[in-house]
PDB file of C-alpha atoms in Angstrom:
ATOM      1  CA  MET H 206       7.803  25.123   9.759  1.00 73.00           C
ATOM      2  CA  ALA H 207       9.155  22.096  11.664  1.00 81.00           C
ATOM      3  CA  GLU H 208       9.169  18.736   9.920  1.00 93.00           C
ATOM      4  CA  LYS H 209       7.004  16.059  11.518  1.00 97.00           C
ATOM      5  CA  LEU H 210       8.781  12.972  12.845  1.00 97.00           C
ATOM      6  CA  LEU H 211       7.124   9.795  14.120  1.00 98.00           C
ATOM      7  CA  LEU H 212       9.326   8.072  16.721  1.00 98.00           C
ATOM      8  CA  ALA H 213       8.434   4.393  17.286  1.00 97.00           C
ATOM      9  CA  VAL H 214      10.029   3.383  20.602  1.00 95.00           C
ATOM     10  CA  ASN H 215      10.415  -0.014  22.242  1.00 91.00           C
ATOM     11  CA  PRO H 216      10.434   0.941  25.959  1.00 85.00           C
ATOM     12  CA  ARG H 217      12.218  -2.304  26.920  1.00 80.00           C
ATOM     13  CA  ALA H 218      15.072  -2.040  24.433  1.00 77.00           C
ATOM     14  CA  GLY H 219      18.696  -1.509  25.347  1.00 66.00           C
ATOM     15  CA  LYS H 220      18.604  -2.998  28.846  1.00 68.00           C
ATOM     16  CA  GLY H 221      15.691  -0.661  29.565  1.00 73.00           C
ATOM     17  CA  GLN H 222      17.758   2.262  28.307  1.00 77.00           C
ATOM     18  CA  ALA H 223      15.037   3.491  25.957  1.00 81.00           C
ATOM     19  CA  LYS H 224      12.870   4.737  28.821  1.00 83.00           C
ATOM     20  CA  ARG H 225      15.793   6.467  30.492  1.00 88.00           C
ATOM     21  CA  VAL H 226      17.044   8.355  27.445  1.00 92.00           C
ATOM     22  CA  LEU H 227      13.777   9.008  25.601  1.00 94.00           C
ATOM     23  CA  LEU H 228      13.408  12.571  26.862  1.00 95.00           C
ATOM     24  CA  GLU H 229      16.959  13.406  25.761  1.00 96.00           C
ATOM     25  CA  ILE H 230      16.368  11.864  22.332  1.00 96.00           C
ATOM     26  CA  VAL H 231      13.160  13.838  21.847  1.00 97.00           C
ATOM     27  CA  SER H 232      14.923  16.990  23.023  1.00 97.00           C
ATOM     28  CA  MET H 233      17.769  16.535  20.520  1.00 97.00           C
ATOM     29  CA  LEU H 234      15.320  15.887  17.670  1.00 97.00           C
ATOM     30  CA  THR H 235      13.211  18.898  18.658  1.00 97.00           C
ATOM     31  CA  ASP H 236      16.272  21.135  18.844  1.00 96.00           C
ATOM     32  CA  GLY H 237      17.190  19.795  15.402  1.00 95.00           C
ATOM     33  CA  GLY H 238      13.970  21.171  13.938  1.00 95.00           C
ATOM     34  CA  PHE H 239      11.484  18.308  14.236  1.00 96.00           C
ATOM     35  CA  ASP H 240       7.984  18.139  15.664  1.00 97.00           C
ATOM     36  CA  VAL H 241       8.146  14.703  17.359  1.00 97.00           C
ATOM     37  CA  THR H 242       5.315  12.253  18.045  1.00 97.00           C
ATOM     38  CA  VAL H 243       6.255   9.255  20.242  1.00 97.00           C
ATOM     39  CA  LEU H 244       4.598   5.879  19.671  1.00 96.00           C
ATOM     40  CA  PRO H 245       5.442   3.027  22.113  1.00 94.00           C
ATOM     41  CA  THR H 246       5.633  -0.263  20.215  1.00 93.00           C
ATOM     42  CA  LYS H 247       3.924  -3.551  20.982  1.00 86.00           C
ATOM     43  CA  PRO H 248       4.645  -7.030  19.536  1.00 78.00           C
ATOM     44  CA  GLY H 249       2.382  -8.278  16.767  1.00 78.00           C
ATOM     45  CA  ALA H 250       0.383  -6.583  14.025  1.00 82.00           C
ATOM     46  CA  GLU H 251      -0.973  -3.703  16.116  1.00 91.00           C
ATOM     47  CA  THR H 252       2.115  -1.472  15.865  1.00 94.00           C
ATOM     48  CA  PRO H 253       2.635  -1.635  12.053  1.00 96.00           C
ATOM     49  CA  GLU H 254      -1.045  -0.872  11.505  1.00 96.00           C
ATOM     50  CA  LYS H 255      -0.898   2.045  13.940  1.00 96.00           C
ATOM     51  CA  ILE H 256       2.226   3.404  12.227  1.00 97.00           C
ATOM     52  CA  ALA H 257       0.566   3.068   8.826  1.00 97.00           C
ATOM     53  CA  SER H 258      -2.529   4.913  10.033  1.00 96.00           C
ATOM     54  CA  LEU H 259      -0.513   7.762  11.545  1.00 97.00           C
ATOM     55  CA  LEU H 260       1.623   8.145   8.415  1.00 97.00           C
ATOM     56  CA  ARG H 261      -1.392   8.213   6.104  1.00 96.00           C
ATOM     57  CA  GLU H 262      -3.342  10.696   8.227  1.00 94.00           C
ATOM     58  CA  GLY H 263      -0.599  12.773   9.861  1.00 89.00           C
ATOM     59  CA  GLY H 264       1.637  13.731   6.962  1.00 89.00           C
ATOM     60  CA  TYR H 265       4.872  12.768   8.704  1.00 96.00           C
ATOM     61  CA  ASP H 266       8.166  13.562   7.003  1.00 96.00           C
ATOM     62  CA  ARG H 267      10.164  10.813   8.743  1.00 97.00           C
ATOM     63  CA  ALA H 268       9.483   7.573  10.618  1.00 98.00           C
ATOM     64  CA  VAL H 269      12.221   6.627  13.080  1.00 98.00           C
ATOM     65  CA  ALA H 270      12.634   3.320  14.940  1.00 96.00           C
ATOM     66  CA  CYS H 271      14.173   3.567  18.404  1.00 95.00           C
ATOM     67  CA  GLY H 272      15.009   0.123  19.789  1.00 92.00           C
ATOM     68  CA  GLY H 273      16.385  -3.108  18.385  1.00 88.00           C
ATOM     69  CA  ASP H 274      16.142  -4.711  14.960  1.00 86.00           C
ATOM     70  CA  GLY H 275      12.651  -5.972  15.869  1.00 87.00           C
ATOM     71  CA  THR H 276      11.499  -2.373  16.381  1.00 91.00           C
ATOM     72  CA  LEU H 277      12.935  -1.456  12.996  1.00 93.00           C
ATOM     73  CA  HIS H 278      11.077  -4.418  11.459  1.00 93.00           C
ATOM     74  CA  LEU H 279       7.752  -3.130  12.819  1.00 94.00           C
ATOM     75  CA  THR H 280       8.476   0.411  11.633  1.00 96.00           C
ATOM     76  CA  VAL H 281       9.417  -0.649   8.106  1.00 97.00           C
ATOM     77  CA  GLU H 282       6.320  -2.830   7.871  1.00 96.00           C
ATOM     78  CA  GLY H 283       4.197   0.144   8.932  1.00 97.00           C
ATOM     79  CA  VAL H 284       5.784   2.386   6.295  1.00 97.00           C
ATOM     80  CA  LEU H 285       5.170  -0.224   3.594  1.00 97.00           C
ATOM     81  CA  ARG H 286       1.542  -0.611   4.668  1.00 97.00           C
ATOM     82  CA  ALA H 287       1.062   3.160   4.553  1.00 97.00           C
ATOM     83  CA  GLU H 288       2.401   3.331   0.973  1.00 96.00           C
ATOM     84  CA  THR H 289       3.657   6.855   1.724  1.00 95.00           C
ATOM     85  CA  HIS H 290       7.347   6.096   1.060  1.00 95.00           C
ATOM     86  CA  THR H 291       8.202   7.971   4.241  1.00 97.00           C
ATOM     87  CA  PRO H 292      11.979   7.876   4.870  1.00 97.00           C
ATOM     88  CA  VAL H 293      12.952   5.530   7.724  1.00 98.00           C
ATOM     89  CA  GLY H 294      15.536   6.346  10.382  1.00 97.00           C
ATOM     90  CA  TYR H 295      17.044   4.142  13.068  1.00 96.00           C
ATOM     91  CA  ILE H 296      18.308   4.854  16.579  1.00 95.00           C
ATOM     92  CA  PRO H 297      19.674   1.438  17.646  1.00 93.00           C
ATOM     93  CA  LEU H 298      19.218   0.451  21.280  1.00 88.00           C
ATOM     94  CA  GLY H 299      19.112  -3.328  20.870  1.00 71.00           C
ATOM     95  CA  SER H 300      21.502  -6.050  22.010  1.00 65.00           C
ATOM     96  CA  THR H 301      23.049  -6.983  18.655  1.00 66.00           C
ATOM     97  CA  ASN H 302      21.994  -4.331  16.082  1.00 72.00           C
ATOM     98  CA  ASP H 303      23.078  -6.264  12.987  1.00 75.00           C
ATOM     99  CA  PHE H 304      21.324  -3.844  10.652  1.00 81.00           C
ATOM    100  CA  ALA H 305      22.910  -0.765  12.241  1.00 86.00           C
ATOM    101  CA  ASN H 306      26.359  -2.367  12.068  1.00 81.00           C
ATOM    102  CA  SER H 307      25.870  -3.163   8.388  1.00 83.00           C
ATOM    103  CA  LEU H 308      24.913   0.427   7.537  1.00 86.00           C
ATOM    104  CA  SER H 309      27.563   2.008   9.786  1.00 86.00           C
ATOM    105  CA  ILE H 310      24.861   3.608  11.912  1.00 90.00           C
ATOM    106  CA  PRO H 311      26.443   4.469  15.288  1.00 90.00           C
ATOM    107  CA  THR H 312      25.381   2.199  18.140  1.00 85.00           C
ATOM    108  CA  SER H 313      25.743   5.155  20.514  1.00 90.00           C
ATOM    109  CA  TRP H 314      22.254   6.643  20.599  1.00 93.00           C
ATOM    110  CA  ARG H 315      23.585  10.196  20.825  1.00 94.00           C
ATOM    111  CA  GLU H 316      25.781   9.727  17.750  1.00 95.00           C
ATOM    112  CA  ALA H 317      22.908   7.993  15.928  1.00 95.00           C
ATOM    113  CA  VAL H 318      20.637  10.978  16.586  1.00 96.00           C
ATOM    114  CA  LYS H 319      23.340  13.391  15.416  1.00 95.00           C
ATOM    115  CA  MET H 320      23.743  11.375  12.214  1.00 95.00           C
ATOM    116  CA  LEU H 321      19.972  11.252  11.768  1.00 94.00           C
ATOM    117  CA  LEU H 322      19.744  15.051  11.847  1.00 93.00           C
ATOM    118  CA  LYS H 323      22.127  15.240   8.859  1.00 92.00           C
ATOM    119  CA  ALA H 324      21.195  12.002   7.076  1.00 93.00           C
ATOM    120  CA  ALA H 325      19.835  11.785   3.561  1.00 92.00           C
ATOM    121  CA  PRO H 326      17.247   9.250   2.300  1.00 95.00           C
ATOM    122  CA  THR H 327      18.737   6.437   0.226  1.00 94.00           C
ATOM    123  CA  GLY H 328      16.841   3.689  -1.587  1.00 95.00           C
ATOM    124  CA  HIS H 329      17.006   0.358   0.219  1.00 96.00           C
ATOM    125  CA  ASP H 330      15.918  -3.122  -0.881  1.00 97.00           C
ATOM    126  CA  ILE H 331      13.365  -5.057   1.161  1.00 97.00           C
ATOM    127  CA  GLY H 332      12.788  -8.821   1.293  1.00 97.00           C
ATOM    128  CA  PHE H 333       9.491 -10.664   1.250  1.00 98.00           C
ATOM    129  CA  PHE H 334       8.927 -13.997   2.987  1.00 98.00           C
ATOM    130  CA  ASN H 335       5.788 -15.671   1.618  1.00 97.00           C
ATOM    131  CA  GLY H 336       4.540 -12.155   0.918  1.00 96.00           C
ATOM    132  CA  HIS H 337       5.437 -10.748   4.351  1.00 96.00           C
ATOM    133  CA  PRO H 338       8.084  -7.988   4.365  1.00 96.00           C
ATOM    134  CA  TYR H 339      11.315  -8.199   6.306  1.00 96.00           C
ATOM    135  CA  THR H 340      14.148  -5.706   6.578  1.00 94.00           C
ATOM    136  CA  TYR H 341      17.415  -7.608   6.467  1.00 93.00           C
ATOM    137  CA  ILE H 342      17.321 -11.374   7.161  1.00 92.00           C
ATOM    138  CA  ALA H 343      15.173 -14.482   6.942  1.00 94.00           C
ATOM    139  CA  CYS H 344      17.000 -17.544   8.225  1.00 91.00           C
ATOM    140  CA  CYS H 345      16.628 -21.051   9.580  1.00 91.00           C
ATOM    141  CA  GLY H 346      18.924 -23.619  11.127  1.00 86.00           C
ATOM    142  CA  ALA H 347      21.811 -23.270  13.560  1.00 75.00           C
ATOM    143  CA  PHE H 348      21.151 -20.520  16.112  1.00 57.00           C
ATOM    144  CA  ALA H 349      18.371 -18.964  13.984  1.00 62.00           C
ATOM    145  CA  GLU H 350      15.941 -19.285  16.899  1.00 53.00           C
ATOM    146  CA  THR H 351      18.352 -17.857  19.472  1.00 47.00           C
ATOM    147  CA  SER H 352      17.354 -14.212  18.984  1.00 50.00           C
ATOM    148  CA  PHE H 353      13.645 -14.737  19.583  1.00 41.00           C
ATOM    149  CA  THR H 354      13.866 -17.490  22.221  1.00 43.00           C
ATOM    150  CA  THR H 355      16.366 -15.620  24.397  1.00 43.00           C
ATOM    151  CA  SER H 356      14.343 -13.797  27.048  1.00 44.00           C
ATOM    152  CA  GLN H 357      14.147  -9.998  27.047  1.00 45.00           C
ATOM    153  CA  THR H 358      15.266 -10.045  30.676  1.00 46.00           C
ATOM    154  CA  LEU H 359      18.456 -11.927  29.779  1.00 36.00           C
ATOM    155  CA  LYS H 360      19.066  -9.549  26.854  1.00 44.00           C
ATOM    156  CA  ASN H 361      18.640  -6.567  29.168  1.00 43.00           C
ATOM    157  CA  GLN H 362      21.044  -8.027  31.737  1.00 43.00           C
ATOM    158  CA  LEU H 363      23.781  -9.320  29.448  1.00 36.00           C
ATOM    159  CA  GLY H 364      23.380  -7.568  26.097  1.00 42.00           C
ATOM    160  CA  HIS H 365      25.037  -9.393  23.163  1.00 40.00           C
ATOM    161  CA  ALA H 366      26.414 -12.056  25.513  1.00 38.00           C
ATOM    162  CA  ALA H 367      22.822 -13.179  26.072  1.00 37.00           C
ATOM    163  CA  TYR H 368      22.640 -14.390  22.468  1.00 39.00           C
ATOM    164  CA  LEU H 369      25.824 -16.395  22.855  1.00 38.00           C
ATOM    165  CA  LEU H 370      24.556 -17.869  26.120  1.00 37.00           C
ATOM    166  CA  GLY H 371      21.222 -18.643  24.530  1.00 43.00           C
ATOM    167  CA  ALA H 372      22.994 -20.419  21.669  1.00 42.00           C
ATOM    168  CA  LEU H 373      24.920 -22.818  23.907  1.00 40.00           C
ATOM    169  CA  PRO H 374      22.096 -25.377  24.279  1.00 44.00           C
ATOM    170  CA  ALA H 375      21.811 -25.521  20.485  1.00 47.00           C
ATOM    171  CA  LEU H 376      25.365 -26.823  20.220  1.00 42.00           C
ATOM    172  CA  THR H 377      24.231 -30.159  21.618  1.00 42.00           C
ATOM    173  CA  THR H 378      21.047 -30.391  19.551  1.00 49.00           C
ATOM    174  CA  LEU H 379      22.201 -29.377  16.081  1.00 64.00           C
ATOM    175  CA  HIS H 380      20.566 -31.442  13.392  1.00 77.00           C
ATOM    176  CA  PRO H 381      20.573 -31.201   9.597  1.00 87.00           C
ATOM    177  CA  LEU H 382      17.900 -29.318   7.691  1.00 91.00           C
ATOM    178  CA  HIS H 383      16.863 -31.314   4.650  1.00 95.00           C
ATOM    179  CA  LEU H 384      16.167 -28.603   2.098  1.00 97.00           C
ATOM    180  CA  GLU H 385      15.619 -28.272  -1.617  1.00 97.00           C
ATOM    181  CA  VAL H 386      16.574 -24.802  -2.836  1.00 97.00           C
ATOM    182  CA  GLU H 387      15.821 -23.226  -6.214  1.00 97.00           C
ATOM    183  CA  ALA H 388      17.124 -19.815  -7.222  1.00 96.00           C
ATOM    184  CA  GLU H 389      18.556 -18.093 -10.278  1.00 89.00           C
ATOM    185  CA  GLY H 390      21.177 -20.483 -11.659  1.00 85.00           C
ATOM    186  CA  LEU H 391      21.011 -22.686  -8.577  1.00 93.00           C
ATOM    187  CA  HIS H 392      19.209 -25.924  -7.714  1.00 96.00           C
ATOM    188  CA  VAL H 393      20.586 -27.808  -4.727  1.00 96.00           C
ATOM    189  CA  ALA H 394      19.253 -30.292  -2.211  1.00 97.00           C
ATOM    190  CA  GLY H 395      20.621 -32.046   0.841  1.00 94.00           C
ATOM    191  CA  PRO H 396      21.358 -31.607   4.524  1.00 93.00           C
ATOM    192  CA  PHE H 397      22.184 -28.042   5.578  1.00 92.00           C
ATOM    193  CA  LEU H 398      23.275 -26.468   8.838  1.00 86.00           C
ATOM    194  CA  PHE H 399      22.045 -22.951   8.092  1.00 87.00           C
ATOM    195  CA  CYS H 400      20.103 -21.074   5.423  1.00 92.00           C
ATOM    196  CA  ALA H 401      19.603 -17.335   5.072  1.00 92.00           C
ATOM    197  CA  MET H 402      18.276 -14.880   2.517  1.00 95.00           C
ATOM    198  CA  ALA H 403      19.747 -11.628   3.763  1.00 93.00           C
ATOM    199  CA  ASN H 404      20.712  -8.043   3.009  1.00 94.00           C
ATOM    200  CA  THR H 405      23.229  -7.507   5.803  1.00 90.00           C
ATOM    201  CA  ARG H 406      26.925  -7.769   6.499  1.00 84.00           C
ATOM    202  CA  SER H 407      26.367  -9.175   9.989  1.00 77.00           C
ATOM    203  CA  MET H 408      24.106 -12.095  10.930  1.00 73.00           C
ATOM    204  CA  ALA H 409      23.340 -12.595  14.637  1.00 59.00           C
ATOM    205  CA  GLY H 410      26.659 -10.956  15.397  1.00 58.00           C
ATOM    206  CA  VAL H 411      28.397 -14.215  14.420  1.00 63.00           C
ATOM    207  CA  VAL H 412      28.453 -14.605  10.615  1.00 72.00           C
ATOM    208  CA  HIS H 413      30.016 -11.645   8.801  1.00 75.00           C
ATOM    209  CA  LEU H 414      30.220 -10.916   5.073  1.00 80.00           C
ATOM    210  CA  LYS H 415      32.744  -8.612   3.474  1.00 80.00           C
ATOM    211  CA  GLN H 416      31.696  -5.114   2.449  1.00 80.00           C
ATOM    212  CA  GLU H 417      32.082  -5.835  -1.259  1.00 85.00           C
ATOM    213  CA  GLN H 418      29.782  -8.861  -1.003  1.00 85.00           C
ATOM    214  CA  VAL H 419      26.698  -6.901   0.058  1.00 89.00           C
ATOM    215  CA  HIS H 420      24.979  -4.005  -1.706  1.00 92.00           C
ATOM    216  CA  PHE H 421      21.791  -2.570  -0.266  1.00 93.00           C
ATOM    217  CA  GLN H 422      20.098  -1.278  -3.416  1.00 92.00           C
ATOM    218  CA  ASP H 423      21.001  -3.731  -6.180  1.00 95.00           C
ATOM    219  CA  GLY H 424      17.696  -5.614  -6.155  1.00 96.00           C
ATOM    220  CA  LYS H 425      19.396  -8.727  -4.795  1.00 96.00           C
ATOM    221  CA  PHE H 426      19.831 -10.378  -1.399  1.00 97.00           C
ATOM    222  CA  GLU H 427      22.607 -12.761  -0.410  1.00 94.00           C
ATOM    223  CA  LEU H 428      21.481 -16.390  -0.301  1.00 95.00           C
ATOM    224  CA  LEU H 429      23.778 -18.132   2.180  1.00 91.00           C
ATOM    225  CA  LEU H 430      23.639 -21.908   2.510  1.00 91.00           C
ATOM    226  CA  ILE H 431      25.933 -23.829   4.852  1.00 87.00           C
ATOM    227  CA  ARG H 432      26.060 -27.563   4.272  1.00 88.00           C
ATOM    228  CA  TYR H 433      25.930 -29.842   7.298  1.00 87.00           C
ATOM    229  CA  PRO H 434      29.525 -30.724   8.285  1.00 81.00           C
ATOM    230  CA  ASN H 435      30.567 -34.370   8.292  1.00 78.00           C
ATOM    231  CA  ASN H 436      32.444 -34.169  11.593  1.00 71.00           C
ATOM    232  CA  LEU H 437      33.439 -31.849  14.438  1.00 64.00           C
ATOM    233  CA  LEU H 438      36.778 -31.036  12.793  1.00 68.00           C
ATOM    234  CA  ASP H 439      35.048 -29.711   9.669  1.00 70.00           C
ATOM    235  CA  ALA H 440      32.581 -27.828  11.868  1.00 67.00           C
ATOM    236  CA  GLY H 441      35.421 -26.166  13.796  1.00 65.00           C
ATOM    237  CA  LYS H 442      37.243 -25.099  10.633  1.00 69.00           C
ATOM    238  CA  LEU H 443      34.000 -23.750   9.184  1.00 67.00           C
ATOM    239  CA  ALA H 444      33.196 -21.720  12.310  1.00 65.00           C
ATOM    240  CA  ALA H 445      36.659 -20.158  12.317  1.00 64.00           C
ATOM    241  CA  LYS H 446      36.322 -19.116   8.679  1.00 64.00           C
ATOM    242  CA  LEU H 447      32.871 -17.589   9.140  1.00 63.00           C
ATOM    243  CA  LEU H 448      34.024 -15.589  12.149  1.00 58.00           C
ATOM    244  CA  ALA H 449      36.827 -14.248   9.959  1.00 60.00           C
ATOM    245  CA  SER H 450      34.401 -13.249   7.155  1.00 61.00           C
ATOM    246  CA  ASP H 451      35.798 -16.023   4.951  1.00 65.00           C
ATOM    247  CA  THR H 452      33.119 -17.777   2.874  1.00 70.00           C
ATOM    248  CA  GLU H 453      35.607 -19.666   0.706  1.00 75.00           C
ATOM    249  CA  ASP H 454      34.772 -23.153   1.930  1.00 76.00           C
ATOM    250  CA  PRO H 455      33.303 -26.229   0.186  1.00 79.00           C
ATOM    251  CA  LEU H 456      30.523 -26.250   2.771  1.00 83.00           C
ATOM    252  CA  VAL H 457      29.459 -22.662   2.032  1.00 86.00           C
ATOM    253  CA  LEU H 458      27.294 -21.576  -0.889  1.00 89.00           C
ATOM    254  CA  LEU H 459      26.855 -17.814  -1.371  1.00 90.00           C
ATOM    255  CA  HIS H 460      24.735 -16.493  -4.245  1.00 93.00           C
ATOM    256  CA  HIS H 461      23.297 -13.058  -5.022  1.00 95.00           C
ATOM    257  CA  VAL H 462      19.661 -13.552  -6.038  1.00 97.00           C
ATOM    258  CA  SER H 463      16.405 -11.631  -6.371  1.00 97.00           C
ATOM    259  CA  SER H 464      14.152 -14.606  -5.637  1.00 97.00           C
ATOM    260  CA  CYS H 465      14.324 -18.073  -4.160  1.00 97.00           C
ATOM    261  CA  LYS H 466      12.091 -21.040  -3.360  1.00 98.00           C
ATOM    262  CA  ILE H 467      12.809 -23.454  -0.522  1.00 98.00           C
ATOM    263  CA  HIS H 468      11.106 -26.759   0.236  1.00 98.00           C
ATOM    264  CA  SER H 469      11.408 -29.007   3.268  1.00 96.00           C
ATOM    265  CA  LYS H 470       9.478 -32.201   3.989  1.00 93.00           C
ATOM    266  CA  THR H 471       8.911 -31.262   7.632  1.00 95.00           C
ATOM    267  CA  PRO H 472       8.027 -27.827   9.090  1.00 96.00           C
ATOM    268  CA  ILE H 473      11.110 -25.749   9.948  1.00 94.00           C
ATOM    269  CA  SER H 474      11.284 -22.738  12.266  1.00 92.00           C
ATOM    270  CA  TRP H 475      12.286 -19.453  10.610  1.00 94.00           C
ATOM    271  CA  SER H 476      13.507 -16.172  12.036  1.00 90.00           C
ATOM    272  CA  LEU H 477      12.629 -12.832  10.407  1.00 91.00           C
ATOM    273  CA  ASP H 478      14.800  -9.914  11.527  1.00 88.00           C
ATOM    274  CA  GLY H 479      15.434 -11.743  14.800  1.00 80.00           C
ATOM    275  CA  GLU H 480      11.736 -12.401  15.450  1.00 83.00           C
ATOM    276  CA  ASP H 481       9.763 -15.648  15.263  1.00 86.00           C
ATOM    277  CA  GLY H 482       8.717 -16.248  11.647  1.00 90.00           C
ATOM    278  CA  GLY H 483       6.798 -19.473  12.337  1.00 93.00           C
ATOM    279  CA  LYS H 484       7.257 -22.995  10.978  1.00 95.00           C
ATOM    280  CA  HIS H 485       6.969 -23.702   7.247  1.00 97.00           C
ATOM    281  CA  THR H 486       7.577 -26.358   4.603  1.00 97.00           C
ATOM    282  CA  GLU H 487       7.232 -24.103   1.542  1.00 98.00           C
ATOM    283  CA  ILE H 488       8.999 -20.746   1.364  1.00 97.00           C
ATOM    284  CA  ALA H 489       8.945 -18.166  -1.425  1.00 98.00           C
ATOM    285  CA  LEU H 490      11.489 -15.375  -0.985  1.00 98.00           C
ATOM    286  CA  SER H 491      11.741 -12.279  -3.147  1.00 98.00           C
ATOM    287  CA  VAL H 492      13.332  -8.831  -3.187  1.00 98.00           C
ATOM    288  CA  GLU H 493      11.781  -5.460  -4.030  1.00 97.00           C
ATOM    289  CA  LYS H 494      14.428  -3.004  -5.176  1.00 97.00           C
ATOM    290  CA  SER H 495      14.511   0.304  -3.258  1.00 96.00           C
ATOM    291  CA  ALA H 496      11.168  -0.470  -1.599  1.00 97.00           C
ATOM    292  CA  ILE H 497      11.946   2.024   1.184  1.00 97.00           C
ATOM    293  CA  ASP H 498      14.202   5.003   1.790  1.00 97.00           C
ATOM    294  CA  ILE H 499      16.640   4.629   4.697  1.00 96.00           C
ATOM    295  CA  LEU H 500      18.099   7.696   6.408  1.00 95.00           C
ATOM    296  CA  LYS H 501      21.840   7.158   6.724  1.00 87.00           C
ATOM    297  CA  SER H 502      25.201   8.744   6.163  1.00 75.00           C
ATOM    298  CA  ALA H 503      26.010   9.497   2.547  1.00 60.00           C
ATOM    299  CA  LYS H 504      29.333   7.680   3.062  1.00 58.00           C
ATOM    300  CA  THR H 505      27.583   4.292   3.411  1.00 51.00           C
ATOM    301  CA  SER H 506      27.079   2.387   0.131  1.00 51.00           C
TER     302      SER H 506
END
């Protein structure tokens, strides 16, 4: 008997590629032994609730996101709402695909499907932002808004370059975030350029952490704080180090934590998995160990 697979698809993802290759993806999955149900995604709470309902009532064996990191976010939220612990797969068709890059999931959709057919479920930690789940990153500060303010049309036309183009205006408007941060063994306050609580080796395709710095099922996320540089020279040196995966800098604080509280006097915009997380002054971040099962290659730690 064929296993049942729920395929959540963002039709606009991948420069519109999702619509063009959907039939081939479904065909490959069907030939691989799955009974596939396709669900087009929509922004907002409707899609996670629909996914949760289908998983609870339909007895699906796998839930697979086909699109960008935002599509994966919606799928994971739906699985968590369903409380079925259905394994989650990912066919990346987005512009940056930070999560896929971190897990060594192929960014070629054909190769991703092939891997998915042989993949095994592995426990994966999930973050919570004021009680709301997110898959791999909550961040604020420099360029954090770029991913959700860059238009879908520009993403479709230019791919990853759209994010870099969208970030250019921010270079002239960078301002310090005045934060107070409390975590395990850490209490710091002051002006910061960037703040993230993440479980990824790649952030916005710009900041990269080394493989040994990130573990996906240790019950901890990486708290990355970048202090506001005093001058352009310091900023330039810092940027060069981050692009080279070098976090050894006086301006960089990197801690592995399971919870964190952040306070700011004025509301600050946050990004959750590349989507708009709203403006907040009080943030409580936490990690649930192995909250979901991710379908990936056994070679990936």
